[in-house]
CSV table of C-alpha atoms in Angstrom, one decimal:
chain,number,residue,atom,x,y,z
A,19,MET,CA,-124.4,29.0,68.3
A,20,THR,CA,-121.1,31.4,68.5
A,21,ASP,CA,-120.3,33.8,71.4
A,22,LYS,CA,-120.0,36.7,69.1
A,23,ILE,CA,-122.3,39.7,70.1
A,24,ILE,CA,-123.4,42.1,67.3
A,25,LEU,CA,-125.1,45.4,67.6
A,26,MET,CA,-127.6,46.5,65.0
A,27,ALA,CA,-128.5,50.1,64.9
A,28,ASP,CA,-131.1,51.4,62.6
A,29,ASN,CA,-134.0,54.1,63.1
A,30,LEU,CA,-136.2,51.6,61.2
A,31,LYS,CA,-137.5,49.1,63.8
A,32,ASP,CA,-139.4,46.8,61.3
A,33,PHE,CA,-136.4,46.4,59.1
A,34,LEU,CA,-134.1,46.1,62.1
A,35,ASP,CA,-136.4,43.1,63.6
A,36,GLU,CA,-136.6,41.1,60.4
A,37,ARG,CA,-132.6,41.5,59.8
A,38,ARG,CA,-132.1,40.6,63.5
A,39,GLU,CA,-133.7,37.2,62.9
A,40,PHE,CA,-131.3,36.2,60.1
A,41,LEU,CA,-128.6,36.8,62.4
A,42,GLU,CA,-130.0,35.2,65.3
A,43,GLN,CA,-130.5,32.3,63.0
A,44,ALA,CA,-126.9,32.5,61.8
A,45,GLY,CA,-126.2,31.9,65.6
A,46,TYR,CA,-125.2,35.5,66.8
A,47,THR,CA,-126.5,37.1,69.7
A,48,VAL,CA,-128.0,40.4,68.8
A,49,VAL,CA,-128.0,43.6,70.5
A,50,THR,CA,-130.6,46.4,68.7
A,51,THR,CA,-131.0,50.0,68.9
A,52,TYR,CA,-132.9,52.6,67.2
A,53,ASN,CA,-130.9,55.8,67.8
A,54,PRO,CA,-127.2,57.0,67.8
A,55,THR,CA,-127.1,58.0,71.3
A,56,ASP,CA,-127.9,54.4,72.8
A,57,ALA,CA,-125.7,52.9,70.2
A,58,GLY,CA,-122.8,54.9,71.6
A,59,ARG,CA,-123.6,54.3,74.8
A,60,ILE,CA,-123.7,50.3,74.1
A,61,LEU,CA,-120.4,50.6,72.4
A,62,GLU,CA,-118.6,52.6,75.3
A,63,ARG,CA,-120.1,50.0,77.8
A,64,GLY,CA,-117.9,47.5,75.5
A,65,GLY,CA,-118.6,43.6,75.1
A,66,ILE,CA,-119.8,44.2,71.2
A,67,ASP,CA,-117.7,42.1,68.4
A,68,LEU,CA,-119.2,43.8,65.4
A,69,ALA,CA,-121.5,46.5,64.5
A,70,ILE,CA,-123.8,46.9,61.8
A,71,MET,CA,-125.0,50.7,61.3
A,72,ASP,CA,-127.4,52.4,59.1
A,73,ILE,CA,-126.0,55.8,57.9
A,74,ARG,CA,-129.2,57.8,58.5
A,75,MET,CA,-130.0,56.9,62.0
A,76,VAL,CA,-132.0,60.2,62.7
A,77,ASN,CA,-133.7,61.2,59.9
A,78,ASP,CA,-134.2,59.1,56.7
A,79,ASP,CA,-135.3,62.0,54.4
A,80,ASP,CA,-132.5,63.9,55.5
A,81,PRO,CA,-129.3,63.4,53.1
A,82,GLU,CA,-127.1,65.2,55.5
A,83,ASP,CA,-127.7,63.0,58.1
A,84,THR,CA,-124.5,60.9,58.6
A,85,SER,CA,-125.2,60.2,62.3
A,86,GLY,CA,-124.2,56.4,61.7
A,87,LEU,CA,-121.0,57.4,59.8
A,88,GLU,CA,-120.0,59.7,62.8
A,89,LEU,CA,-120.6,56.7,65.1
A,90,ALA,CA,-118.4,54.5,62.8
A,91,ARG,CA,-115.4,57.2,62.8
A,92,ARG,CA,-115.5,57.0,66.8
A,93,TYR,CA,-115.7,53.1,67.3
A,94,GLY,CA,-114.4,51.9,63.9
A,95,PRO,CA,-111.0,51.7,65.3
A,96,LYS,CA,-112.0,49.7,68.5
A,97,LEU,CA,-114.1,47.2,66.6
A,98,PRO,CA,-115.3,46.0,63.1
A,99,VAL,CA,-118.3,48.1,61.7
A,100,LEU,CA,-120.3,47.3,58.9
A,101,MET,CA,-122.3,50.3,56.9
A,102,LEU,CA,-125.7,49.3,56.0
A,103,THR,CA,-127.8,51.5,54.0
A,104,GLY,CA,-131.2,52.1,52.1
A,105,TYR,CA,-129.5,55.1,50.7
A,106,PRO,CA,-126.2,54.0,49.0
A,107,THR,CA,-124.2,57.0,47.3
A,108,TRP,CA,-120.6,57.1,46.1
A,109,GLU,CA,-119.8,59.7,48.5
A,110,ASN,CA,-120.9,57.5,51.3
A,111,VAL,CA,-118.8,54.7,50.2
A,112,LYS,CA,-115.8,57.1,50.3
A,113,ALA,CA,-116.5,58.3,53.7
A,114,ALA,CA,-117.1,54.5,55.1
A,115,ILE,CA,-114.7,52.5,53.8
A,116,GLY,CA,-112.1,55.1,52.1
A,117,ARG,CA,-108.8,55.0,53.8
A,118,ASP,CA,-107.2,58.0,55.7
A,119,LEU,CA,-103.1,58.4,55.9
A,120,GLN,CA,-102.9,55.8,58.3
A,121,GLY,CA,-104.5,53.3,55.9
A,122,LEU,CA,-107.5,52.8,58.3
A,123,SER,CA,-111.2,53.4,57.4
A,124,PRO,CA,-114.2,53.8,59.6
A,125,ALA,CA,-115.9,50.7,58.3
A,126,VAL,CA,-114.6,47.4,57.1
A,127,ASP,CA,-117.4,47.3,54.4
A,128,PHE,CA,-120.4,48.9,52.8
A,129,LEU,CA,-123.5,47.0,52.1
A,130,SER,CA,-126.9,48.3,50.4
A,131,LYS,CA,-130.2,47.2,52.1
A,132,GLU,CA,-131.3,46.1,48.9
A,133,GLU,CA,-128.6,43.6,48.5
A,134,GLY,CA,-130.7,41.5,51.0
A,135,PRO,CA,-129.9,39.9,54.0
A,136,GLY,CA,-128.0,36.8,53.0
A,137,VAL,CA,-125.3,39.0,51.7
A,138,MET,CA,-125.4,40.8,55.3
A,139,VAL,CA,-124.8,37.7,57.2
A,140,GLN,CA,-122.4,36.5,54.8
A,141,ALA,CA,-120.3,39.8,55.4
A,142,VAL,CA,-120.7,39.2,59.2
A,143,LYS,CA,-119.5,35.9,59.2
A,144,LEU,CA,-116.3,36.6,57.2
A,145,THR,CA,-115.6,39.6,59.4
A,146,LEU,CA,-115.9,37.6,62.4
A,147,ASP,CA,-114.8,34.1,61.4
A,148,GLN,CA,-111.8,34.5,59.1
A,149,PRO,CA,-111.4,30.9,58.1
A,150,SER,CA,-108.4,31.1,55.8
A,151,LEU,CA,-106.7,33.4,58.5
A,152,LYS,CA,-107.5,30.9,61.3
A,153,ARG,CA,-106.2,27.9,59.4
A,154,ASN,CA,-102.9,29.8,58.5
A,155,ILE,CA,-102.3,31.0,61.9
A,156,LEU,CA,-102.7,27.7,63.5
A,157,ALA,CA,-100.5,26.3,60.5
A,158,GLU,CA,-97.8,28.8,61.5
A,159,PHE,CA,-97.7,28.2,64.9
A,160,LYS,CA,-98.0,24.5,64.3
A,161,ALA,CA,-101.1,24.5,66.9
A,162,GLU,CA,-103.7,21.7,66.2
A,163,SER,CA,-106.4,23.7,67.9
A,164,SER,CA,-107.4,27.6,69.1
A,165,GLN,CA,-106.7,26.1,72.7
A,166,ALA,CA,-103.0,25.2,71.5
A,167,PHE,CA,-102.7,28.5,69.8
A,168,HIS,CA,-103.3,30.3,73.0
A,169,ASP,CA,-100.9,28.2,75.0
A,170,ALA,CA,-98.1,28.7,72.4
A,171,LEU,CA,-99.0,32.5,72.8
A,172,GLU,CA,-98.5,32.4,76.5
A,173,LYS,CA,-95.3,30.5,76.4
A,174,GLY,CA,-93.7,31.8,73.2
A,175,ASN,CA,-91.5,34.7,72.7
A,176,PRO,CA,-93.2,37.9,72.3
A,177,GLU,CA,-91.2,39.1,69.2
A,178,GLU,CA,-91.2,35.7,67.7
A,179,THR,CA,-94.9,35.5,68.2
A,180,THR,CA,-95.4,38.6,66.5
A,181,GLU,CA,-93.1,37.6,63.5
A,182,LEU,CA,-95.2,34.1,63.1
A,183,PHE,CA,-98.6,36.0,63.3
A,184,GLN,CA,-97.4,38.6,60.7
A,185,LYS,CA,-96.2,35.8,58.4
A,186,SER,CA,-99.9,34.1,58.7
A,187,LEU,CA,-101.4,37.5,57.9
A,188,GLU,CA,-99.2,38.2,54.7
A,189,ARG,CA,-99.7,34.4,53.6
A,190,THR,CA,-103.4,34.9,53.9
A,191,GLU,CA,-103.8,38.2,52.4
A,192,ARG,CA,-101.8,36.8,49.2
A,193,GLU,CA,-104.0,33.4,49.0
A,194,LEU,CA,-107.2,35.7,49.2
A,195,LEU,CA,-106.0,38.1,46.5
A,196,LYS,CA,-105.2,35.1,44.5
A,197,HIS,CA,-108.3,33.1,45.0
A,198,ARG,CA,-110.2,36.6,44.5
A,199,GLY,CA,-108.5,36.9,41.0
A,200,GLU,CA,-109.4,33.5,39.8
A,201,VAL,CA,-112.8,33.6,40.8
A,202,SER,CA,-113.3,37.2,38.9
A,203,HIS,CA,-111.5,35.7,35.8
A,204,GLN,CA,-114.1,32.9,36.2
A,205,ALA,CA,-117.3,35.1,36.6
A,206,GLU,CA,-116.2,37.2,33.5
A,207,GLN,CA,-115.7,34.0,31.4
A,208,TYR,CA,-119.2,32.8,32.5
A,209,GLN,CA,-120.7,36.0,31.7
A,210,LYS,CA,-119.3,36.0,28.3
A,211,ILE,CA,-120.5,32.8,27.6
A,212,ALA,CA,-124.3,33.6,28.8
A,213,THR,CA,-124.3,36.6,26.7
A,214,TRP,CA,-123.3,34.7,23.6
A,215,ALA,CA,-125.7,32.1,24.4
A,216,GLY,CA,-128.1,34.4,24.8
A,217,LEU,CA,-127.7,36.4,21.6
A,218,THR,CA,-127.6,33.1,19.6
A,219,GLY,CA,-130.7,31.8,20.9
A,220,MET,CA,-132.5,35.2,20.1
A,221,ALA,CA,-131.1,35.0,16.6
A,222,VAL,CA,-131.9,31.3,15.9
A,223,ILE,CA,-135.4,32.1,16.9
A,224,ILE,CA,-135.7,35.3,14.8
A,225,LEU,CA,-134.4,33.5,11.8
A,226,GLY,CA,-136.8,30.6,12.3
A,227,ALA,CA,-139.7,32.9,12.3
A,228,LEU,CA,-138.4,34.9,9.2
A,229,LEU,CA,-138.0,31.7,7.5
A,230,VAL,CA,-141.8,30.5,8.3
A,231,PHE,CA,-143.1,34.1,7.4
A,232,PHE,CA,-141.4,34.5,4.1
A,233,ASN,CA,-140.7,30.9,2.9
A,234,GLY,CA,-143.6,28.8,4.3
A,235,LEU,CA,-140.7,26.6,5.6
A,236,PRO,CA,-141.6,24.3,8.6
A,237,VAL,CA,-138.8,24.8,10.7
A,238,GLY,CA,-140.8,26.9,13.1
A,239,PRO,CA,-141.0,24.3,16.1
A,240,LEU,CA,-137.2,23.2,15.3
A,241,SER,CA,-136.1,26.8,15.4
A,242,ALA,CA,-138.4,27.7,18.7
A,243,ALA,CA,-136.8,24.5,20.5
A,244,ALA,CA,-133.4,25.5,19.3
A,245,GLY,CA,-133.7,29.2,20.6
A,246,VAL,CA,-135.3,28.1,23.9
A,247,LEU,CA,-132.2,25.7,24.5
A,248,SER,CA,-129.9,28.5,23.8
A,249,GLU,CA,-131.5,30.8,26.2
A,250,ALA,CA,-131.4,27.8,29.1
A,251,VAL,CA,-127.6,27.6,28.6
A,252,SER,CA,-127.6,31.2,28.8
A,253,VAL,CA,-129.5,31.4,32.2
A,254,LEU,CA,-127.3,28.5,33.6
A,255,PHE,CA,-124.5,30.6,32.9
A,256,ILE,CA,-125.9,33.9,33.9
A,257,ARG,CA,-126.5,31.9,37.5
A,258,ARG,CA,-122.9,30.6,37.4
A,259,ALA,CA,-121.2,34.0,36.9
A,260,SER,CA,-123.4,35.4,39.7
A,261,GLN,CA,-122.5,32.5,42.1
A,262,ALA,CA,-118.6,33.4,41.3
A,263,SER,CA,-119.3,37.1,41.9
A,264,LYS,CA,-120.7,36.2,45.1
A,265,GLU,CA,-117.8,34.3,46.1
A,266,VAL,CA,-115.6,37.3,45.2
A,267,ASN,CA,-117.7,39.5,47.4
A,268,GLU,CA,-117.5,37.2,50.1
A,269,ASN,CA,-113.6,37.1,49.8
A,270,TYR,CA,-113.6,40.8,50.3
A,271,ALA,CA,-114.8,40.8,53.8
A,272,GLU,CA,-112.2,38.1,54.8
A,273,LEU,CA,-109.6,40.1,53.1
A,274,GLN,CA,-110.3,43.7,54.5
A,275,GLU,CA,-110.0,42.3,58.1
A,276,THR,CA,-106.8,40.5,57.2
A,277,CYS,CA,-105.4,43.8,55.8
A,278,ARG,CA,-106.7,45.8,58.6
A,279,ALA,CA,-104.9,43.6,60.9
A,280,SER,CA,-101.6,43.8,58.8
A,281,GLN,CA,-101.9,47.5,58.9
A,282,LEU,CA,-102.6,47.9,62.7
A,283,ILE,CA,-99.4,45.9,63.5
A,284,SER,CA,-97.2,47.8,60.8
A,285,MET,CA,-98.5,51.2,62.2
A,286,CYS,CA,-96.4,50.2,65.4
A,287,ASP,CA,-93.2,50.3,63.4
A,288,THR,CA,-93.7,54.0,64.1
A,289,ILE,CA,-93.4,53.8,68.0
A,290,LYS,CA,-90.1,54.9,69.2
A,291,GLY,CA,-88.2,52.2,71.4
A,292,LYS,CA,-88.0,48.7,70.5
A,293,THR,CA,-89.3,47.0,73.6
A,294,ARG,CA,-92.4,49.6,73.6
A,295,ARG,CA,-92.8,48.7,69.8
A,296,GLU,CA,-92.8,45.0,70.1
A,297,GLU,CA,-95.2,45.3,73.3
A,298,ALA,CA,-98.0,47.2,71.1
A,299,LYS,CA,-97.5,44.3,68.3
A,300,PHE,CA,-98.1,41.7,70.6
A,301,LEU,CA,-100.8,43.6,72.7
A,302,ILE,CA,-102.6,43.8,69.1
A,303,LEU,CA,-102.1,40.4,68.4
A,304,THR,CA,-103.7,39.0,71.5
A,305,LYS,CA,-106.6,41.1,70.8
A,306,LEU,CA,-107.1,39.8,67.5
A,307,ALA,CA,-106.4,36.2,68.5
A,308,GLU,CA,-109.2,36.5,71.3
A,309,LEU,CA,-111.5,37.9,68.4
A,310,TRP,CA,-110.7,35.3,65.8
A,311,LEU,CA,-109.4,32.1,67.8
A,312,ARG,CA,-111.7,31.6,70.8
B,7,MET,CA,-93.2,72.7,48.3
B,8,GLU,CA,-94.3,69.0,48.8
B,9,THR,CA,-92.1,66.3,47.5
B,10,LYS,CA,-94.3,63.4,47.3
B,11,PRO,CA,-93.6,61.6,44.1
B,12,VAL,CA,-96.6,61.0,42.6
B,13,LEU,CA,-97.3,58.5,39.6
B,14,ILE,CA,-100.0,58.5,37.2
B,15,VAL,CA,-101.5,55.5,35.5
B,16,CYS,CA,-103.8,56.2,32.6
B,17,ASP,CA,-105.3,55.1,29.3
B,18,GLN,CA,-103.9,56.0,26.1
B,19,ASP,CA,-107.3,58.1,25.3
B,20,ASN,CA,-106.8,60.4,28.3
B,21,GLN,CA,-103.0,60.7,28.1
B,22,SER,CA,-102.8,64.1,26.9
B,23,TYR,CA,-105.2,65.3,29.4
B,24,TRP,CA,-102.9,64.0,32.1
B,25,ASN,CA,-99.5,65.3,30.6
B,26,MET,CA,-101.1,68.8,30.9
B,27,ILE,CA,-102.3,68.1,34.5
B,28,GLY,CA,-99.0,66.3,35.2
B,29,ASP,CA,-97.0,69.6,34.7
B,30,GLU,CA,-99.3,71.4,37.1
B,31,ILE,CA,-99.1,68.8,39.7
B,32,ARG,CA,-95.1,69.0,39.3
B,33,LYS,CA,-95.3,72.5,40.1
B,34,LYS,CA,-97.4,72.3,43.2
B,35,MET,CA,-96.7,68.9,44.6
B,36,GLY,CA,-93.3,67.5,43.3
B,37,PRO,CA,-92.0,65.0,41.0
B,38,VAL,CA,-94.5,63.2,38.7
B,39,ASN,CA,-94.2,60.2,36.3
B,40,LEU,CA,-96.9,59.0,33.6
B,41,LEU,CA,-97.3,55.6,32.8
B,42,LEU,CA,-100.1,53.9,30.4
B,43,ALA,CA,-101.9,51.3,32.0
B,44,SER,CA,-101.1,48.8,29.4
B,45,GLN,CA,-97.2,49.1,29.8
B,46,LEU,CA,-97.7,48.7,33.7
B,47,THR,CA,-95.5,45.8,34.9
B,48,ARG,CA,-93.9,45.1,38.3
B,49,LYS,CA,-90.6,46.5,37.0
B,50,SER,CA,-92.2,50.0,35.9
B,51,LEU,CA,-93.3,50.0,39.7
B,52,THR,CA,-89.9,49.9,41.5
B,53,GLN,CA,-89.5,53.6,42.2
B,54,ALA,CA,-92.2,53.3,45.1
B,55,PRO,CA,-94.5,56.2,44.8
B,56,GLU,CA,-96.3,57.6,47.6
B,57,VAL,CA,-99.5,58.2,45.7
B,58,VAL,CA,-100.5,56.7,42.4
B,59,VAL,CA,-103.5,58.3,40.5
B,60,VAL,CA,-105.2,55.9,38.1
B,61,ASP,CA,-107.5,57.0,35.4
B,62,VAL,CA,-108.6,53.9,33.6
B,63,SER,CA,-112.0,53.4,32.0
B,64,GLU,CA,-112.2,49.7,31.2
B,65,ILE,CA,-113.4,47.8,34.2
B,66,GLU,CA,-111.1,44.9,34.1
B,67,ALA,CA,-108.1,46.9,33.4
B,68,LEU,CA,-108.7,49.3,36.3
B,69,HIS,CA,-108.8,46.3,38.6
B,70,HIS,CA,-105.5,44.7,37.2
B,71,VAL,CA,-103.8,47.9,37.8
B,72,ILE,CA,-105.1,48.2,41.3
B,73,ARG,CA,-104.1,44.7,42.2
B,74,GLU,CA,-100.4,44.9,40.7
B,75,ILE,CA,-99.9,48.3,42.4
B,76,ARG,CA,-101.3,46.9,45.7
B,77,GLN,CA,-99.0,43.5,45.4
B,78,SER,CA,-95.8,45.4,44.5
B,79,GLN,CA,-96.3,48.7,46.2
B,80,PRO,CA,-98.2,47.9,49.4
B,81,SER,CA,-97.6,51.2,51.1
B,82,SER,CA,-98.3,53.4,48.2
B,83,ARG,CA,-101.9,55.2,48.3
B,84,ILE,CA,-103.8,54.5,45.3
B,85,ILE,CA,-106.2,57.2,43.9
B,86,VAL,CA,-108.8,56.2,41.4
B,87,VAL,CA,-110.2,58.9,39.6
B,88,SER,CA,-113.9,58.6,37.7
B,89,SER,CA,-115.8,61.3,35.5
B,90,THR,CA,-118.9,59.5,36.7
B,91,PRO,CA,-118.6,57.5,39.9
B,92,THR,CA,-121.3,55.3,40.9
B,93,TRP,CA,-121.5,53.6,44.5
B,94,LYS,CA,-121.0,50.1,43.2
B,95,GLN,CA,-117.9,51.2,41.2
B,96,THR,CA,-116.3,53.1,44.2
B,97,ARG,CA,-117.0,50.2,46.5
B,98,GLU,CA,-115.5,47.8,44.1
B,99,VAL,CA,-112.0,49.8,43.9
B,100,LEU,CA,-111.9,50.5,47.5
B,101,ARG,CA,-112.3,46.7,48.1
B,102,LEU,CA,-109.4,45.9,45.8
B,103,GLY,CA,-107.1,48.2,47.5
B,104,ALA,CA,-107.5,51.7,46.3
B,105,SER,CA,-107.5,54.3,49.2
B,106,ASN,CA,-110.0,56.8,47.6
B,107,LEU,CA,-111.7,57.6,44.8
B,108,ILE,CA,-112.3,61.4,43.4
B,109,ARG,CA,-114.3,62.7,40.7
B,110,LYS,CA,-112.5,63.9,37.5
B,111,SER,CA,-112.5,67.9,37.6
B,112,SER,CA,-112.1,70.3,34.9
B,113,ASP,CA,-110.5,72.8,37.5
B,114,VAL,CA,-106.8,71.7,37.8
B,115,ASP,CA,-106.8,73.2,41.2
B,116,GLU,CA,-109.6,71.5,42.4
B,117,LEU,CA,-107.7,68.2,41.3
B,118,ILE,CA,-105.1,69.1,43.1
B,119,GLY,CA,-106.7,70.0,46.1
B,120,GLU,CA,-108.4,66.7,46.3
B,121,LEU,CA,-105.2,64.8,45.6
B,122,ARG,CA,-103.4,66.6,48.6
B,123,ALA,CA,-106.3,65.9,50.5
B,124,VAL,CA,-106.2,62.3,50.4
């Protein structure tokens, strides 16, 4: 059981209750609400680590209803928000995770309800748990545990601490981008093999059928067996491609949070006055450390 | 007149379209450079454009372009242009690091308006 609290906001009670179970099974505490007003009230009160919001929180039949997006815009800067909708459109994706001139977006990710509860839970895990970043922060600070890291944070020089933290963010971003590239390439290779195996299987079956039909050759069972084998190979590689694609998506959520943190700290460079600048950076990193390393 | 440097990265197929649009963007937004996606290298990105417009139709090539730009010019805003955007395509390019995706428009002023807005 983690001590992370998630707010789920959706006007469809049955859907909400079903998805809540998946998150609770994953060890999270879940608070639910069925309307945007209550969701806003809960977020104002604080204590929520992540919010999952529907886009149409008032009327599912109204494409103009973007009440969930409005909440994401208001509270997105304060906590990670995942948009979860049954009506994905490219305009909604842009509105949710397109970046403004400061490089920030209202939400950290956009999910369709059709993608299933597994994808939702994975996105939550990677947004909140940040395994690669945690590992790199501990390595950069030469800390063996989260507690050791917090001790180092308390005793260290703020400017040096911020620099080490930024190094961990950059290192994590590089690693995740590289891993993502490798896995994407792998998914593509598997897909190609699956396609060729599938086409070969079909061709063998058709050829066998034609040979039997026109020439009466007794190759039917052999051809059918070879065709089925080819199709089985195709299915195997389709599954592998699908697994690799899942891994790419999982990588994304972690990468987004890392990039978001980097951008937040970089934005402090616009603050005039070195002392105020360093204080702001240090404040951000301590808040992030509380979220990821407690 | 704004003077944000703009880099356009496109396929060979739509190069003539972007040559024409590039002249209009130059008049209204400032310096514009055009680069074919097949010629994109880290060296060609040394001028640090503020905005990079990407119009590449092949998915893998598009992903490669976005990754290259993000890694060599992390502060540049990447705007992907698509004739028929889908929600999954939009999500994928934004996840890769593009700032936004806009629909390709035959109206040049509308396109420039979109570029300015983002």
